[in-house]
Short mmCIF file of C-alpha atoms in Angstrom, two decimals:
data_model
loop_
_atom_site.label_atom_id
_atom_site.label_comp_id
_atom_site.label_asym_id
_atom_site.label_seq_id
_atom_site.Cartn_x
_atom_site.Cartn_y
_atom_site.Cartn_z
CA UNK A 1 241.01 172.59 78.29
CA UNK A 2 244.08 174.54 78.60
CA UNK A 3 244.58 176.86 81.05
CA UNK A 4 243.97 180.42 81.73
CA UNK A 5 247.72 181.47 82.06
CA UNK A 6 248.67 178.62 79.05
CA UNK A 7 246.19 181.05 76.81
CA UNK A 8 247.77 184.04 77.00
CA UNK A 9 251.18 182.53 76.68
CA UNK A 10 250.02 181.56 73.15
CA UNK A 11 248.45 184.63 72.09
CA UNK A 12 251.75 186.43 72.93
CA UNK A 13 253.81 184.02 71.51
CA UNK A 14 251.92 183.67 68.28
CA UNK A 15 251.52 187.74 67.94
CA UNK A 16 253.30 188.28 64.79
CA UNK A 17 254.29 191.91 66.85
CA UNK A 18 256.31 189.64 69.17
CA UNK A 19 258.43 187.35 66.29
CA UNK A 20 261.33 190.51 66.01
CA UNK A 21 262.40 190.01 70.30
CA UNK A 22 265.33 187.99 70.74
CA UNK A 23 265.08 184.19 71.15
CA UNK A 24 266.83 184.06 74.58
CA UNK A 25 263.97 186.53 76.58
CA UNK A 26 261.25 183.52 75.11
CA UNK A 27 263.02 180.56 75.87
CA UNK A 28 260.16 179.66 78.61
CA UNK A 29 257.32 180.05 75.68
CA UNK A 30 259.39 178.50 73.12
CA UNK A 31 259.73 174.93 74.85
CA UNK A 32 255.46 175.13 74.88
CA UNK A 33 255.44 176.10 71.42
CA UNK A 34 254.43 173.29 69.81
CA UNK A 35 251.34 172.90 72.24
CA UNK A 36 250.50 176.62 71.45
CA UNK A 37 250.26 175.71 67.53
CA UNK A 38 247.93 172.95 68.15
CA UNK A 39 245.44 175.10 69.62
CA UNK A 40 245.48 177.33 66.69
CA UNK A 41 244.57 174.22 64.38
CA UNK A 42 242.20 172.53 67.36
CA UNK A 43 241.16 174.90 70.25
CA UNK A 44 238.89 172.57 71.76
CA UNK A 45 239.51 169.61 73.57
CA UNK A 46 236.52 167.59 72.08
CA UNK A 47 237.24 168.09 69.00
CA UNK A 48 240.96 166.52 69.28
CA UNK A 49 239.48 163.33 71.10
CA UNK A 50 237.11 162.52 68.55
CA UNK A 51 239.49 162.50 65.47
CA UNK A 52 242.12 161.03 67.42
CA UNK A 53 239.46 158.41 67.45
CA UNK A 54 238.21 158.75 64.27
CA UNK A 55 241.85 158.44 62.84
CA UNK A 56 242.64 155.57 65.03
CA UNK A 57 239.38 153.62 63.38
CA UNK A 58 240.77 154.42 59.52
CA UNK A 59 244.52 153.57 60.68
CA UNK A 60 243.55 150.28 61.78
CA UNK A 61 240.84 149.21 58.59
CA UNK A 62 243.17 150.55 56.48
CA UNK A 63 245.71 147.90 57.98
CA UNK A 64 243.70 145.34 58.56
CA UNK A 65 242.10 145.41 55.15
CA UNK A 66 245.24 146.13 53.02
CA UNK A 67 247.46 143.36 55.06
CA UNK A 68 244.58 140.47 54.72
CA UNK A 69 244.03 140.90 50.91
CA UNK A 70 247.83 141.63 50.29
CA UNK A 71 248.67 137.96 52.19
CA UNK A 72 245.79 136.72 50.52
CA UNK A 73 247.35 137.43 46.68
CA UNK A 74 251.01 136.80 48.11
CA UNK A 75 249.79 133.08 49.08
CA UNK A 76 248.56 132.47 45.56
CA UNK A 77 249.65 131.29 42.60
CA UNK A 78 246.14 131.00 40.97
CA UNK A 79 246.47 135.32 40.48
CA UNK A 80 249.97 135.77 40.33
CA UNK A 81 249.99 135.87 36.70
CA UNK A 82 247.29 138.15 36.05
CA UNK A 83 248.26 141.43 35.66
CA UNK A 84 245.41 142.99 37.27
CA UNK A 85 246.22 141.89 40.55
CA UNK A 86 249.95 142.63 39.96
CA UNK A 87 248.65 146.35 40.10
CA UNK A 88 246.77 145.99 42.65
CA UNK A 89 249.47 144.48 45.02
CA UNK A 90 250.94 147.28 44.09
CA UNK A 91 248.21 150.12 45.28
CA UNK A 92 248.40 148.10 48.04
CA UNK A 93 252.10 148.11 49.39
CA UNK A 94 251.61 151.92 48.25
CA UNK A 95 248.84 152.83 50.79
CA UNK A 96 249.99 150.71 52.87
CA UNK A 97 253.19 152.76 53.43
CA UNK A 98 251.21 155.91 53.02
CA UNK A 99 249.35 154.82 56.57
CA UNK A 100 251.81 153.96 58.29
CA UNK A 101 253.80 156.77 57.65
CA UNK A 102 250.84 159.55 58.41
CA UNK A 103 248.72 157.08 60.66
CA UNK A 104 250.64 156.83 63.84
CA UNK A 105 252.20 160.40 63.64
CA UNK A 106 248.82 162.24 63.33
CA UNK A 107 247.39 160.21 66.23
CA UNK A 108 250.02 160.93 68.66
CA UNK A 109 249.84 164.39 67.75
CA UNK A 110 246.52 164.24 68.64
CA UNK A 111 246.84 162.44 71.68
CA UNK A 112 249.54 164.83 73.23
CA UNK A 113 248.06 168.17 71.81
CA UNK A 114 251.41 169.31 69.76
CA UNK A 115 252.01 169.62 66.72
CA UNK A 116 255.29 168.51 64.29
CA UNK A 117 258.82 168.41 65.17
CA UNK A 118 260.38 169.99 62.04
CA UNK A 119 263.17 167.53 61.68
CA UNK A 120 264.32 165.07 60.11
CA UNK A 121 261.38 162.65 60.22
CA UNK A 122 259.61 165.49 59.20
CA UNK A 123 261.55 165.96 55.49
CA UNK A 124 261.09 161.67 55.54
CA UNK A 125 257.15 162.06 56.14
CA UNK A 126 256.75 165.06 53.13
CA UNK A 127 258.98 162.85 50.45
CA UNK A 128 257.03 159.88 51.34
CA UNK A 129 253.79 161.44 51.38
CA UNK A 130 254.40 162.83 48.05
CA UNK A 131 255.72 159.35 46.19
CA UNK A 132 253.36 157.28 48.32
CA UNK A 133 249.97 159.37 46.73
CA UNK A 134 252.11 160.12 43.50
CA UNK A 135 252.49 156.29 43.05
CA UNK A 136 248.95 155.26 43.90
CA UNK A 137 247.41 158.05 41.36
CA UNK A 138 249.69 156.41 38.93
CA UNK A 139 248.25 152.90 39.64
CA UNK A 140 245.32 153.54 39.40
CA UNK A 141 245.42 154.81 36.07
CA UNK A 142 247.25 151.64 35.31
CA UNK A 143 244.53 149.73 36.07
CA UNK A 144 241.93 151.27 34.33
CA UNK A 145 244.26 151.37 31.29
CA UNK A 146 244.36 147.24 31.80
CA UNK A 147 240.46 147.12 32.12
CA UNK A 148 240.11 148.72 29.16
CA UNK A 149 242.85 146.11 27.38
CA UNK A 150 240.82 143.47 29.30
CA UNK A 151 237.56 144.36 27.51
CA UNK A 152 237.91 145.87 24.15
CA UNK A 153 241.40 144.02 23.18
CA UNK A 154 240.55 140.83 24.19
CA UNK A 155 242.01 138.88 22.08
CA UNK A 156 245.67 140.69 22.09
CA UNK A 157 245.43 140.98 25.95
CA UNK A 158 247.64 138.40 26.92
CA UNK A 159 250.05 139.62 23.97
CA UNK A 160 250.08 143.03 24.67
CA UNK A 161 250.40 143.03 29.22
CA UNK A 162 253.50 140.52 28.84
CA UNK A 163 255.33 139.90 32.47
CA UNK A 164 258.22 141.70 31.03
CA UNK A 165 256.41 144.92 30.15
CA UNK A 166 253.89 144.27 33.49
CA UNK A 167 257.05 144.85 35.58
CA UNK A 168 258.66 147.53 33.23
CA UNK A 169 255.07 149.59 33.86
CA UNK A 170 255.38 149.59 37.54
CA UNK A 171 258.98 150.21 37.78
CA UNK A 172 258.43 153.11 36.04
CA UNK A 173 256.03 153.96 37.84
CA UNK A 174 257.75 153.73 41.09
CA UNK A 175 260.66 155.52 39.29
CA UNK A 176 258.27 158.50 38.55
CA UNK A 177 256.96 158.86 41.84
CA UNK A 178 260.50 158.52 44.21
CA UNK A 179 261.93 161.56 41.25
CA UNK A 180 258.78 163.78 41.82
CA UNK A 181 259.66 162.80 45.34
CA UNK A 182 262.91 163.92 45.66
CA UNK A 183 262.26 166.82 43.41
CA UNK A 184 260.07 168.60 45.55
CA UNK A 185 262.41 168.06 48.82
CA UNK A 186 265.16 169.40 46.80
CA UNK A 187 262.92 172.28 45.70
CA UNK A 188 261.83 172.93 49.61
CA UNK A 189 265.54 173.06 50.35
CA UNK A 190 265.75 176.51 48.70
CA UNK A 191 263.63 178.48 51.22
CA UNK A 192 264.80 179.58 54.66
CA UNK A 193 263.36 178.35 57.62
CA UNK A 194 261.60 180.75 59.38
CA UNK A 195 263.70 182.71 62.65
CA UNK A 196 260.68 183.04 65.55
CA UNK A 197 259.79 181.76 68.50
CA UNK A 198 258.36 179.08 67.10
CA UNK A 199 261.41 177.67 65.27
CA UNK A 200 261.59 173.66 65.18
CA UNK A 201 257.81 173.36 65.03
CA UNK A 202 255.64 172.96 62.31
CA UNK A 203 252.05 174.70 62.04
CA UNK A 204 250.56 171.24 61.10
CA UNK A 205 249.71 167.64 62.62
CA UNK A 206 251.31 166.12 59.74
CA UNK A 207 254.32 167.20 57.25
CA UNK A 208 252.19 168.05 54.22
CA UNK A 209 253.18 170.14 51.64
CA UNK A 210 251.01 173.27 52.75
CA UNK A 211 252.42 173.12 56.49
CA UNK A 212 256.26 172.50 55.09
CA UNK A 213 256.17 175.46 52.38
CA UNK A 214 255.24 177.50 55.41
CA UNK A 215 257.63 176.70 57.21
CA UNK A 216 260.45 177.39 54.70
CA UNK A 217 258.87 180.72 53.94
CA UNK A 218 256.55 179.98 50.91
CA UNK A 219 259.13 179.12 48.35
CA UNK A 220 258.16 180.12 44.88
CA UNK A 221 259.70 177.22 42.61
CA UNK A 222 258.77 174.63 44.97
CA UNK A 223 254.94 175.30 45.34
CA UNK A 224 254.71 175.69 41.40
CA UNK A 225 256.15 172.56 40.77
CA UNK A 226 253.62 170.66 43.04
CA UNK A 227 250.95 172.12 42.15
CA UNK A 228 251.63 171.87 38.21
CA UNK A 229 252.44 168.34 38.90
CA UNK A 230 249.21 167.47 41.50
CA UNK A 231 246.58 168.93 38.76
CA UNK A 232 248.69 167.03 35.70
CA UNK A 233 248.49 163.69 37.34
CA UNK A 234 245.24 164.73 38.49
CA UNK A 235 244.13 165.28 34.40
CA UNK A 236 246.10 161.99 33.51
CA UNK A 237 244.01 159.71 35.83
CA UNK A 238 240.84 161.31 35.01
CA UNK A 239 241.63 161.52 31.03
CA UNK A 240 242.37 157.61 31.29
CA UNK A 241 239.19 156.80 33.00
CA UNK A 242 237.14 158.57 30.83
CA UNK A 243 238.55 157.05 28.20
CA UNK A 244 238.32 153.60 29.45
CA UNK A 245 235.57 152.79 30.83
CA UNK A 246 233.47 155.04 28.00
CA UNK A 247 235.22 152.62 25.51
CA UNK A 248 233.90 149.56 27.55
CA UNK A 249 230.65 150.51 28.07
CA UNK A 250 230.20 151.64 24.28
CA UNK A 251 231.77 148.12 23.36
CA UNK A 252 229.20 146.23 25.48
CA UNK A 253 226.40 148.29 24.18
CA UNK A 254 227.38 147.53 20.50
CA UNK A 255 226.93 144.02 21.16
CA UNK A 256 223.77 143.82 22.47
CA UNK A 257 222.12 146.30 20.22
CA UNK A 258 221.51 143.82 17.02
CA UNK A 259 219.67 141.36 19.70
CA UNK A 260 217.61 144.50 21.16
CA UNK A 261 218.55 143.41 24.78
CA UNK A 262 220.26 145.71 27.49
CA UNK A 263 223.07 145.37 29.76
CA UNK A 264 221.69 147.29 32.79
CA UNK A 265 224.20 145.53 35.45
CA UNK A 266 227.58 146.69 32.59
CA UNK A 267 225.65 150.40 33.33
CA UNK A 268 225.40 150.00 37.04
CA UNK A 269 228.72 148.51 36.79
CA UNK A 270 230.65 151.21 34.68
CA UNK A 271 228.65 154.28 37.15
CA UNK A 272 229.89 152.21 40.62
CA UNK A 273 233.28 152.57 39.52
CA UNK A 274 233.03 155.79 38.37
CA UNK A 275 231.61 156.99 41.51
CA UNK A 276 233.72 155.25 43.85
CA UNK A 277 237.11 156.83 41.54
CA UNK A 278 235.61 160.34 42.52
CA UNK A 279 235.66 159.50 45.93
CA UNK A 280 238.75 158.21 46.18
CA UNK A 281 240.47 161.29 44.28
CA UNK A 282 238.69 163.56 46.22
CA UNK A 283 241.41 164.65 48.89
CA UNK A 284 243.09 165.47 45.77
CA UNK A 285 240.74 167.23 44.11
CA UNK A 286 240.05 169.51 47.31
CA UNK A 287 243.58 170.14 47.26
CA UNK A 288 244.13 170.90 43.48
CA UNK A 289 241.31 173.52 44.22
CA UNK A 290 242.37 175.38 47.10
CA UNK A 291 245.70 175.36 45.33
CA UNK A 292 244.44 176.95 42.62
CA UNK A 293 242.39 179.32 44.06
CA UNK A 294 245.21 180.28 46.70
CA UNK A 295 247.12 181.12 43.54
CA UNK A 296 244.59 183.20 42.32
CA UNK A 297 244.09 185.45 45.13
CA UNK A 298 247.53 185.20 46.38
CA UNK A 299 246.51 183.83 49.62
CA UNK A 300 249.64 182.43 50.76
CA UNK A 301 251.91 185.50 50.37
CA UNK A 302 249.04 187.38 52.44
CA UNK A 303 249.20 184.85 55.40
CA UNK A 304 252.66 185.02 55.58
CA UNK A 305 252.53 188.64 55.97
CA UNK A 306 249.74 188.80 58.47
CA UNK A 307 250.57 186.08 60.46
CA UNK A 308 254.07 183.84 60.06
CA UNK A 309 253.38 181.72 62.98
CA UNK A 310 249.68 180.38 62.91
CA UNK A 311 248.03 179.67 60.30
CA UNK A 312 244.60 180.92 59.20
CA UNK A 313 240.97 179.33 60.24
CA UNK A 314 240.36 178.32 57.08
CA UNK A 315 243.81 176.67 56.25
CA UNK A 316 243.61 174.92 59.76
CA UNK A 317 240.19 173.62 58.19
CA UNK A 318 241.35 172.69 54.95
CA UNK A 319 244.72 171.06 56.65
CA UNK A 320 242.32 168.67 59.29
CA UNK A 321 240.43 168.04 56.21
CA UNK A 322 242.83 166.95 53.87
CA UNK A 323 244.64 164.70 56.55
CA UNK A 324 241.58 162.82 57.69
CA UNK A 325 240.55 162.25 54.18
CA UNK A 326 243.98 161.17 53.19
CA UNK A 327 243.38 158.00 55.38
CA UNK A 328 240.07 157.37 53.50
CA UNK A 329 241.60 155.73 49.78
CA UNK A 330 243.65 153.27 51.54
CA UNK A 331 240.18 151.66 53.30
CA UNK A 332 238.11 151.44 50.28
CA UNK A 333 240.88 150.63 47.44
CA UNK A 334 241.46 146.51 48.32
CA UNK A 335 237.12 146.61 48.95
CA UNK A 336 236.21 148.38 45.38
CA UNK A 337 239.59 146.47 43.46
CA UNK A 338 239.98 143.30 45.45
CA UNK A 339 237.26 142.08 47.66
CA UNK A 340 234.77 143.46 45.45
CA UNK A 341 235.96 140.09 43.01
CA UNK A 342 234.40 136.54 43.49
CA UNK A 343 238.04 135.13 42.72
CA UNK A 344 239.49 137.16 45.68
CA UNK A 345 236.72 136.56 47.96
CA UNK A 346 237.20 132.93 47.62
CA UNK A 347 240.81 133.14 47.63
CA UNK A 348 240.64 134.91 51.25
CA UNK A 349 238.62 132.30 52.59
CA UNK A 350 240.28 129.14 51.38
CA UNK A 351 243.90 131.15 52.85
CA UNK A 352 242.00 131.67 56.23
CA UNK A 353 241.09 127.94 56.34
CA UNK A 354 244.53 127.10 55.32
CA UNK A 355 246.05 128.75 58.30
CA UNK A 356 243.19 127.43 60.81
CA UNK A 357 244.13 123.66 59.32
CA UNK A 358 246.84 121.76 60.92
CA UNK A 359 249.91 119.94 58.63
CA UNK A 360 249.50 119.36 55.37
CA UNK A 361 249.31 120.78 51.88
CA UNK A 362 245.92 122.66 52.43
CA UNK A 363 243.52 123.46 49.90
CA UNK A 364 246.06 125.68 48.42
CA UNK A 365 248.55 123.74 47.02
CA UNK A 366 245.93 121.53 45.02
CA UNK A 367 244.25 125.09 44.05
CA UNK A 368 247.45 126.22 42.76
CA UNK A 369 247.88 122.84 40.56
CA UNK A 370 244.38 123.88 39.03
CA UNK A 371 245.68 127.09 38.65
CA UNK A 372 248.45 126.05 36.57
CA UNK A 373 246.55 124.18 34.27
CA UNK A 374 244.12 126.66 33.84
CA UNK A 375 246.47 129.05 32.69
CA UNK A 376 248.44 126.87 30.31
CA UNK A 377 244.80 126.19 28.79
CA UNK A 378 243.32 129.76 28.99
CA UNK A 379 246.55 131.33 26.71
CA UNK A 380 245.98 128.19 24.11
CA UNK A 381 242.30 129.19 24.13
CA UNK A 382 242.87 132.74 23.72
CA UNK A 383 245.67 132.71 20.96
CA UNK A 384 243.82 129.78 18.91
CA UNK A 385 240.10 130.50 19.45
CA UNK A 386 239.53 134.34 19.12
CA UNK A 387 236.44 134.75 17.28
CA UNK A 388 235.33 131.92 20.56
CA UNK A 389 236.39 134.13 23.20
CA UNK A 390 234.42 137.37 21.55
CA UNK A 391 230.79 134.80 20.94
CA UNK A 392 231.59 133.70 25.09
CA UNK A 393 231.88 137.86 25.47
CA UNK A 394 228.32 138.39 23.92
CA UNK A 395 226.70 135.36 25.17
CA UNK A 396 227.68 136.73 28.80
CA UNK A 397 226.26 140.50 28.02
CA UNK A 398 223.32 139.04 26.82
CA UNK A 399 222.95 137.19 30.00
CA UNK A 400 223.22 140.40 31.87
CA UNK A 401 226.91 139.78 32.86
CA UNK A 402 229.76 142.60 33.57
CA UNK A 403 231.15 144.01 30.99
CA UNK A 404 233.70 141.66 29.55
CA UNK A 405 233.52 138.83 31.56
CA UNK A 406 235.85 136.35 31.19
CA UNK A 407 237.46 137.03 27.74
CA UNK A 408 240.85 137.14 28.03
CA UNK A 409 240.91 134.02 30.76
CA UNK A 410 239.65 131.63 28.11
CA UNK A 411 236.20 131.22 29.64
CA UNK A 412 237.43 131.21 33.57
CA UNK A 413 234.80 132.88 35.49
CA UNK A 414 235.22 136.18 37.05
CA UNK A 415 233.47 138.83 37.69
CA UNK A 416 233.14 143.02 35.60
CA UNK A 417 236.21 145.42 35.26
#
C-alpha cells in the first residue's frame, strides 16, 4: 500500500486547483506522477495483483492457442485452399498482434503501479489497437458472409470465393482497417496536449482511445469519427450475421419439412454461434454504449472541467473493464472457428506427431497428396454433379447433421458452419 506521505502527494498533485502553478515548483511530484494516476484507476494493492494475474493467464492462452492452430493451418496443404480457413488465419495474425501489442504493456503497468508513458509507443499502441479490432470485426463478418455462401449457394461456392477475389477481400480489408487507423491518429493530432503536472503521462494502463482523447483535450472531430465508425462496423457485423445464419437455418428447415423430421443439432448449432458472436463483440458493445450515452449527457466535456488530471470512478471502471475484456476474443476465436472443427482437430494432432517423429516425410506429406486429390475431385464433383451435392445436403439434415455439411467439398466430411 502506498504510503502516508505518497497519498497526499497525489491528492495535491491531482487537485485540479493546483494544475495553474508553474511546472518548475512540482518537479519533485511530477517525476511520481505516473504512480499517482495509477492509484486513481487502482487504489488498492490487491486489486492490481490479481489482474496482473488475471491478464497474464489471457496473454498467454491467447498465445498459446492462436500460435498452435495458426502453425497448425500454415503446415497444411489439405486447408490451404479453402477459403474459410484463409479468414481465419487471418483473425488470427489479427489478434494475435492485438495481444501482443496490449498484453505485455498492461501487465507491466500493473506490475510497477504506473500508468502510460505518452510517447511514441503510445501513438503506435492507439493506431494498432484501432486496425487490429477494426480488422478482426471485419473478418468476422467475412466469415459469416462465406458460411452463408457455404450453405445456401452451394453449388456456385467454389465459383463465386475464387483465390483471386479470396485475397482481394482481405486486402481490402486490411486496407480498411490501417486507413481508419491512420485516420483517427491524424484526427488526435489536432488537440493539444494537456500543460499540468502530469504532462507525459497518460490517465490509463493502456493507450485506448478514451485515455488518448483525454489526453489531447477531448478533441471534437476525432471522438465523432470513432465513435460513428465503432457503432457502423458494429451494425455491419451484426446486419451480416443476422442475415446469414437466419438464411441457413431457414434453408435447412425447408428441407426437412416435406419429410416431417427436425434438425435440432442445425438449431443448437445456429444459437451456439450466435451466442458465442455476442460474447465476443461484447467489449465493443460496452464501448459503443458508454460512447453513446457519454454523448448524450455530455460527460466528457464535464470531466474535463471538473477534473483534467484523473479520471472519474466510473471511467476508471469502464477503462479496467474494457481492457481486460479486450484480451477475451483473441482466447475463444481459434476454439469457436478452428478447434471447434473435426478437420482442424485432426490436423493439430497429426502436426504434433509430425514434430515428435524423427526424419522422414511424416504423416503430412502423404496427407497433403490426399489432399490434392481430393480437391481436384471435390471441384469436378461440385461443377458436374449439382443436383448430387444438394440430395448429399438433405440426406445429412435428415440424419441430424450441421447445417450444410459437406456441400461444397464434394462429399468430404466436415463438420456445421
Amino acid at each position: 500500500m502506498p504510503s502516508v506521505t505518497h497519498t497526499r502527494q497525489c491528492v495535491w498533485l491531482l487537485d485540479p486547483k493546483n494544475s495553474s502553478e508553474p511546472r518548475d515548483q512540482d518537479e519533485e511530484h511530477h517525476l511520481d506522477a505516473a504512480a499517482c494516476l495509477f492509484l486513481a484507476i487502482v487504489p488498492y494493492e490487491g486489486a492490481a495483483r490479481l489482474l496482473a494475474a488475471l491478464c497474464s493467464c489471457l496473454v498467454l492462452l491467447s498465445l498459446l492457442v492462436n500460435g498452435v492452430t495458426l502453425f497448425g493451418l500454415e503446415r497444411s496443404r489439405e486447408l490451404a485452399w479453402q477459403p474459410r480457413f484463409n479468414l481465419l488465419k487471418n483473425l488470427i495474425l489479427s489478434d494475435l498482434i492485438q495481444t501482443a501489442l496490449l498484453g505485455p504493456p498492461l501487465i507491466y503497468s500493473l506490475m510497477h503501479r504506473r500508468t502510460m508513458g505518452f510517447n511514441l509507443w503510445c501513438h503506435l499502441q492507439y493506431f494498432l489497437g484501432t486496425t487490429t479490432i477494426s480488422c478482426s470485426l471485419l473478418t468476422i463478418t467475412g466469415m459469416a458472409l462465406e458460411r452463408y455462401l457455404y450453405v445456401c449457394q452451394a453449388i456456385r461456392y467454389l465459383s463465386i470465393l475464387t483465390l483471386l477475389r479470396l485475397r482481394l477481400a482481405l486486402s481490402m480489408i486490411w486496407v480498411v482497417s490501417v486507413g481508419l487507423g491512420i485516420t483517427s491518429v491524424v484526427l488526435l493530432g489536432l488537440g493539444h496536449e494537456r500543460e499540468d503536472a502530469t504532462r507525459g503521462f497518460t490517465s490509463g494502463l493502456v493507450c485506448e482511445p478514451d485515455t488518448m482523447e483525454r489526453q489531447m483535450g477531448f478533441p471534437r472531430a476525432s471522438a465523432v469519427f470513432r465513435k460513428l465508425v465503432g457503432a457502423l462496423l458494429l451494425l455491419i457485423c451484426i446486419l451480416a450475421h443476422g442475415f446469414a445464419y437466419l438464411r441457413m437455418y431457414r434453408d435447412a428447415l425447408n428441407a426437412v419439412v416435406p419429410f416431417k423430421a427436425g434438425n435440432t443439432r442445425a438449431r443448437k448449432t445456429v444459437l451456439f454461434y450466435c451466442c458465442m458472436l455476442l460474447f465476443q463483440l461484447l467489449p465493443v458493445l460496452l464501448k459503443v454504449t458508454s460512447d453513446v450515452l457519454w454523448e448524450l449527457e455530455g460527460t466528457g466535456a464535464a470531466m474535463l472541467e471538473r477534473n483534467p488530471h484523473a479520471p472519474s470512478l466510473s471511467a476508471a471502471v469502464l477503462h479496467m473493464s474494457l481492457v481486460a475484456m479486450t484480451l477475451v476474443p483473441p482466447c475463444i476465436n481459434p476454439l469457436v472457428y478452428g478447434m471447434r472443427n473435426k478437420e482442424v482437430r485432426q490436423l493439430l494432432a497429426r502436426a504434433t506427431c509430425c514434430c515428435c517423429m524423427s526424419n522422414g516425410p511424416g504423416p503430412l506429406a502423404a496427407d497433403d497428396r490426399r489432399a490434392r486429390a481430393r480437391r481436384n475431385g471435390g471441384r469436378s464433383l461440385l461443377v458436374g454433379q449439382g443436383g448430387l451435392a444438394v440430395g448429399h445436403l438433405v440426406q445429412n439434415l435428415l440424419n441430424g447433421d450441421p447445417v450444410g455439411r459437406g456441400a461444397a467439398a464434394g462429399g468430404q466430411e466436415r463438420e456445421a458452419l
